[in-house]
Every structure is written in C-alpha cells, then in structure tokens.
Short mmCIF file of C-alpha atoms in Angstrom, two decimals:
data_model
loop_
_atom_site.label_atom_id
_atom_site.label_comp_id
_atom_site.label_asym_id
_atom_site.label_seq_id
_atom_site.Cartn_x
_atom_site.Cartn_y
_atom_site.Cartn_z
CA UNK I 68 15.09 -16.94 18.34
CA UNK I 69 11.64 -18.13 17.24
CA UNK I 70 9.86 -17.13 14.03
CA UNK I 71 6.22 -16.08 14.23
CA UNK I 72 3.84 -15.51 11.29
CA UNK I 73 1.13 -12.89 11.76
CA UNK I 74 -1.29 -13.57 8.90
CA UNK I 75 -3.34 -10.41 8.51
CA UNK I 76 -6.04 -11.41 6.04
CA UNK I 77 -7.43 -14.38 4.15
CA UNK I 78 -8.41 -12.63 0.91
CA UNK I 79 -6.44 -11.79 -2.22
CA UNK I 80 -5.69 -8.09 -2.31
CA UNK I 81 -3.97 -5.73 -4.70
CA UNK I 82 -2.54 -2.58 -3.15
CA UNK I 83 -4.81 0.34 -4.10
CA UNK I 84 -1.86 2.66 -4.71
CA UNK I 85 -0.53 0.27 -7.35
CA UNK I 86 -3.70 -0.22 -9.37
CA UNK I 87 -3.22 2.90 -11.45
CA UNK I 88 0.56 3.09 -11.38
CA UNK I 89 1.95 2.50 -14.91
CA UNK I 90 -0.83 -0.05 -15.22
CA UNK I 91 -0.66 -0.55 -18.98
CA UNK I 92 3.12 -0.86 -18.96
CA UNK I 93 3.03 -3.37 -16.11
CA UNK I 94 0.35 -5.48 -17.82
CA UNK I 95 2.42 -5.60 -21.01
CA UNK I 96 5.46 -6.59 -18.98
CA UNK I 97 3.49 -9.42 -17.34
CA UNK I 98 2.43 -10.75 -20.75
CA UNK I 99 5.95 -10.63 -22.22
CA UNK I 100 7.61 -12.06 -19.10
CA UNK I 101 5.28 -15.05 -18.79
CA UNK I 102 4.67 -15.88 -22.46
CA UNK I 103 5.25 -19.58 -23.10
CA UNK I 104 6.22 -20.29 -19.48
CA UNK I 105 4.59 -22.30 -16.71
CA UNK I 106 3.57 -20.42 -13.59
CA UNK I 107 0.79 -20.59 -11.05
CA UNK I 108 -1.14 -17.32 -10.76
CA UNK I 109 -2.75 -18.17 -7.46
CA UNK I 110 -2.54 -16.95 -3.89
CA UNK I 111 0.92 -16.38 -2.45
CA UNK I 112 1.95 -15.32 1.03
CA UNK I 113 3.79 -12.01 0.94
CA UNK I 114 5.78 -10.23 3.64
CA UNK I 115 4.33 -6.85 4.49
CA UNK I 116 6.70 -6.12 7.36
CA UNK I 117 9.30 -7.79 9.56
CA UNK I 118 9.44 -6.86 13.25
CA UNK I 119 11.41 -7.89 16.32
CA UNK I 120 9.33 -9.10 19.26
CA UNK I 121 10.23 -10.59 22.63
CA UNK I 122 12.89 -13.12 21.58
CA UNK I 123 11.12 -13.69 18.27
CA UNK I 124 11.04 -12.45 14.69
CA UNK I 125 7.54 -11.51 13.55
CA UNK I 126 6.63 -11.63 9.86
CA UNK I 127 3.43 -9.78 8.98
CA UNK I 128 1.89 -11.79 6.14
CA UNK I 129 -0.71 -10.76 3.54
CA UNK I 130 -2.15 -12.67 0.59
CA UNK I 131 -1.37 -11.54 -2.95
CA UNK I 132 -1.69 -12.92 -6.48
CA UNK I 133 1.55 -14.13 -8.03
CA UNK I 134 0.93 -11.89 -11.04
CA UNK I 135 0.96 -8.86 -8.70
CA UNK I 136 4.41 -9.97 -7.52
CA UNK I 137 5.63 -10.10 -11.14
CA UNK I 138 4.15 -6.67 -11.84
CA UNK I 139 5.89 -5.16 -8.81
CA UNK I 140 9.08 -6.92 -7.69
CA UNK I 141 10.18 -8.24 -11.08
CA UNK I 142 8.96 -5.22 -13.04
CA UNK I 143 10.58 -2.75 -10.66
CA UNK I 144 13.83 -4.71 -10.60
CA UNK I 145 14.01 -4.42 -14.39
CA UNK I 146 13.38 -0.66 -14.13
CA UNK I 147 16.04 -0.27 -11.46
CA UNK I 148 18.59 -2.01 -13.66
CA UNK I 149 17.81 0.59 -16.34
CA UNK I 150 17.18 3.80 -14.40
CA UNK I 151 18.91 3.16 -11.06
CA UNK I 152 18.50 5.82 -8.38
CA UNK I 153 17.31 8.35 -10.98
CA UNK I 154 13.97 6.55 -11.40
CA UNK I 155 11.24 9.00 -10.28
CA UNK I 156 9.16 6.06 -9.03
CA UNK I 157 11.92 4.66 -6.82
CA UNK I 158 10.23 5.47 -3.48
CA UNK I 159 6.96 3.90 -4.61
CA UNK I 160 8.81 0.79 -5.73
CA UNK I 161 10.62 0.31 -2.45
CA UNK I 162 7.47 0.79 -0.36
CA UNK I 163 5.08 -1.40 -2.33
CA UNK I 164 6.96 -4.48 -3.40
CA UNK I 165 4.75 -7.60 -3.16
CA UNK I 166 7.49 -9.60 -1.45
CA UNK I 167 6.12 -13.11 -1.82
CA UNK I 168 7.76 -15.84 0.26
CA UNK I 169 9.67 -18.69 -1.33
CA UNK I 170 11.45 -21.79 -0.10
CA UNK I 171 14.28 -24.07 -1.18
CA UNK I 172 15.52 -27.32 0.30
CA UNK I 173 18.54 -29.58 -0.17
CA UNK I 174 17.84 -33.15 0.93
CA UNK I 175 20.03 -36.13 1.79
CA UNK I 176 18.72 -39.68 1.55
CA UNK I 177 19.34 -42.45 4.07
CA UNK I 178 22.13 -43.84 1.85
CA UNK I 179 23.97 -40.50 2.05
CA UNK I 180 23.05 -39.19 -1.40
CA UNK I 181 22.17 -35.55 -2.09
CA UNK I 182 19.50 -34.79 -4.68
CA UNK I 183 20.54 -32.05 -7.14
CA UNK I 184 18.21 -30.90 -9.91
CA UNK I 185 17.99 -28.85 -13.05
CA UNK I 186 14.81 -26.83 -13.27
CA UNK I 187 12.60 -27.45 -16.30
CA UNK I 188 13.21 -25.09 -19.21
CA UNK I 189 9.51 -24.28 -19.24
CA UNK I 190 9.48 -22.77 -15.76
CA UNK I 191 9.10 -19.03 -15.42
CA UNK I 192 11.96 -18.43 -12.99
CA UNK I 193 15.47 -19.72 -13.76
CA UNK I 194 14.22 -22.39 -16.14
CA UNK I 195 16.96 -24.86 -17.06
CA UNK I 196 19.26 -23.76 -14.26
CA UNK I 197 20.97 -25.85 -11.61
CA UNK I 198 19.02 -25.93 -8.35
CA UNK I 199 18.74 -27.70 -5.01
CA UNK I 200 16.41 -30.66 -4.43
CA UNK I 201 13.17 -28.67 -4.68
CA UNK I 202 11.87 -25.13 -4.33
CA UNK I 203 8.70 -23.11 -4.74
CA UNK I 204 6.40 -20.36 -3.54
CA UNK I 205 4.75 -20.42 -0.13
CA UNK I 206 1.02 -20.18 0.47
CA UNK I 207 -1.35 -21.36 3.17
CA UNK I 208 0.45 -19.89 6.17
CA UNK I 209 -1.60 -19.48 9.35
CA UNK I 210 -1.02 -17.25 12.33
CA UNK I 211 1.44 -19.12 14.52
CA UNK I 212 5.06 -20.17 14.87
CA UNK I 213 7.28 -21.69 12.20
CA UNK I 214 6.96 -25.19 13.67
CA UNK I 215 3.18 -24.96 13.28
CA UNK I 216 3.46 -24.04 9.60
CA UNK I 217 5.78 -26.71 8.25
CA UNK I 218 3.12 -28.04 5.90
CA UNK I 219 2.96 -24.72 4.05
CA UNK I 220 6.69 -24.05 4.36
CA UNK I 221 8.06 -27.44 3.31
CA UNK I 222 5.87 -30.56 3.19
CA UNK I 223 3.38 -29.31 0.58
CA UNK I 224 6.06 -28.50 -1.99
CA UNK I 225 7.99 -31.70 -1.20
CA UNK I 226 4.94 -33.84 -1.94
CA UNK I 227 4.03 -31.96 -5.11
CA UNK I 228 7.52 -32.04 -6.69
CA UNK I 229 9.11 -35.18 -5.21
CA UNK I 230 6.18 -37.29 -4.06
CA UNK I 231 7.46 -37.49 -0.48
CA UNK I 232 5.43 -36.76 2.65
CA UNK I 233 6.06 -35.74 6.25
CA UNK I 234 6.70 -39.34 7.33
CA UNK I 235 9.66 -39.56 4.90
CA UNK I 236 11.57 -36.81 6.75
CA UNK I 237 13.95 -37.69 9.56
CA UNK I 238 15.57 -34.32 10.34
CA UNK I 239 14.85 -30.76 9.15
CA UNK I 240 17.12 -27.77 9.62
CA UNK I 241 16.32 -24.14 8.80
CA UNK I 242 19.56 -22.67 7.44
CA UNK I 243 18.23 -19.14 7.29
CA UNK I 244 15.95 -16.59 5.68
CA UNK I 245 17.69 -14.94 2.76
CA UNK I 246 16.92 -11.77 0.81
CA UNK I 247 16.78 -12.11 -2.97
CA UNK I 248 18.03 -8.71 -4.12
CA UNK I 249 17.58 -9.70 -7.78
CA UNK I 250 13.82 -9.88 -7.27
CA UNK I 251 13.08 -6.77 -5.26
CA UNK I 252 14.16 -8.03 -1.84
CA UNK I 253 11.77 -10.98 -1.60
CA UNK I 254 12.46 -13.45 1.20
CA UNK I 255 13.28 -17.14 0.84
CA UNK I 256 13.46 -19.85 3.51
CA UNK I 257 16.36 -22.25 2.99
CA UNK I 258 16.14 -25.75 4.51
CA UNK I 259 18.38 -28.78 4.73
CA UNK I 260 16.63 -32.11 5.35
CA UNK I 261 17.61 -35.72 5.91
CA UNK I 262 15.20 -38.44 4.79
CA UNK I 263 14.59 -41.90 6.19
CA UNK I 264 14.29 -43.40 2.68
CA UNK I 265 17.14 -44.22 0.30
CA UNK I 266 17.80 -42.84 -3.19
CA UNK I 267 16.07 -45.76 -4.93
CA UNK I 268 12.88 -45.19 -2.94
CA UNK I 269 13.05 -41.46 -3.60
CA UNK I 270 13.52 -42.02 -7.32
CA UNK I 271 10.37 -44.17 -7.36
CA UNK I 272 8.36 -41.57 -5.46
CA UNK I 273 9.58 -38.82 -7.80
CA UNK I 274 8.29 -40.75 -10.81
CA UNK I 275 4.77 -40.52 -9.37
CA UNK I 276 4.91 -36.89 -8.17
CA UNK I 277 2.12 -34.53 -9.24
CA UNK I 278 4.45 -31.70 -10.31
CA UNK I 279 7.37 -33.82 -11.52
CA UNK I 280 7.43 -31.73 -14.73
CA UNK I 281 9.04 -28.88 -12.76
CA UNK I 282 12.29 -30.86 -12.64
CA UNK I 283 14.04 -31.12 -15.98
CA UNK I 284 16.72 -33.58 -14.84
CA UNK I 285 18.34 -34.71 -11.61
CA UNK I 286 21.26 -36.61 -10.11
CA UNK I 287 22.14 -38.12 -6.77
CA UNK I 288 25.54 -36.97 -5.58
CA UNK I 289 27.70 -38.11 -2.67
CA UNK I 290 29.94 -35.94 -0.51
CA UNK I 291 31.81 -34.92 -3.66
CA UNK I 292 28.96 -32.47 -4.19
CA UNK I 293 30.71 -30.10 -1.80
CA UNK I 294 34.15 -30.64 -3.31
CA UNK I 295 33.56 -30.25 -7.03
CA UNK I 296 32.75 -27.09 -8.95
CA UNK I 297 29.25 -27.29 -10.41
CA UNK I 298 29.05 -25.58 -13.79
CA UNK I 299 25.36 -24.70 -13.81
CA UNK I 300 23.98 -27.88 -15.34
CA UNK I 301 23.87 -31.65 -14.80
#
C-alpha cells in the first residue's frame, strides 16, 4: 500500500479554537518545559487527518509551529496524566492536537556496524537517553507520494546530524508509522537503512556535521546489538 501526502497549505497556522483556550497556562507551560533546552521553533508538518484511498494511505498535512505542538500535544498529555477522563477539556484536546510528524532511523554501515547514539542532555525531548542512529522532526513535505518526499523524510535530517547525503545510502526500508501515545498520538516514521560507506568514513562525516551537537555520544555495534540488553545509556 502506497503512502500519499496531501499538503493543504504552505503557511504557518495556529488553530483559531486554541488561541484563547487556557492561553496563559499553556504559555507558562511552554516556558517551563523549554527552559535551558535546545529546540527549533520553526515550521513542522503536522497530520490533520489520515484517510484510506484506493490502495493508498492519505495523510492530510498542515504546517504548524513547533511551539504550538508543545502547547497542545505535550501540554494536554501532562493534563491527561493528572485529570484522566475527568478533564472537562478532554474532547477539545483529542480534536485539536497538533500532531507533528517525526522520524527515526537505524543505520548499518558497509562493514556491518550499527550506529547507536545517546541524545545530548541539552535536547528538549529525551535528552541523554539511548536512541537509534538519528531522529528529528519533519518539515518541507510536498503533495505527492512517500518516494517523492525522501529528502524531507530522511535525507535532510541525515545530513544535518550525521553529515551523510543521499549518495551514501544503499538501501532504505520503511519499517512502519508508529503512534506515540506519550505525546498525544503524534506519528513517527521509522526507517532502517544500509549505507555504502564503512564506520570509519561515517565517523569522519559525523565530525563535520552541522547538528553534531544533538548527539551526546555514540558507538558502533555489531550483530550483538540485537542480543544484548541495552540499559538506556552507552
């Protein structure tokens, strides 16, 4: 089944129904949640609706600011953990999440090494935690199929964090689209990729990457990666 992105606008919008909803409380939450952390408050692609078409999955995409996502998905998730189903704003929360798209990718080098990272402690989301090779938010999607949007979905983040480009990829597999219930049902694309460069070449490219600060530490692991129990850090 193919995946099609229907990008509905090219401007940054904030849902009108949310502008006055607990506005002061949400602004204070944004300040407290982001204080001292690194995050990019730019345009993100958010999922407005998911539909089934003729042998395809259609994702209706709108543009939102990342701060709006924090003030909806993250803020509401914190409220739900406190109030649960008794929250009088529950219906509004469920209908107006700013479900921004994310991506994660595990990569294997040509010498059969898997790159595993720890996120920088300064990052806003899961700073210091064990992660896959690289991950990030998605922006720049255009109306079209998944194959036509690989720059926005994968290559852009790969170049920013690891210094690798499209020509360094040999094979790319989409493992699935997962729902992150901890963050208000946002969607994340999970990829597995095989590179045509070895771990030494990748290490060199990583040292020159623009956003290398997003990775706190990293290791190259062999097949034992899938046999040992990872304890949350490297």
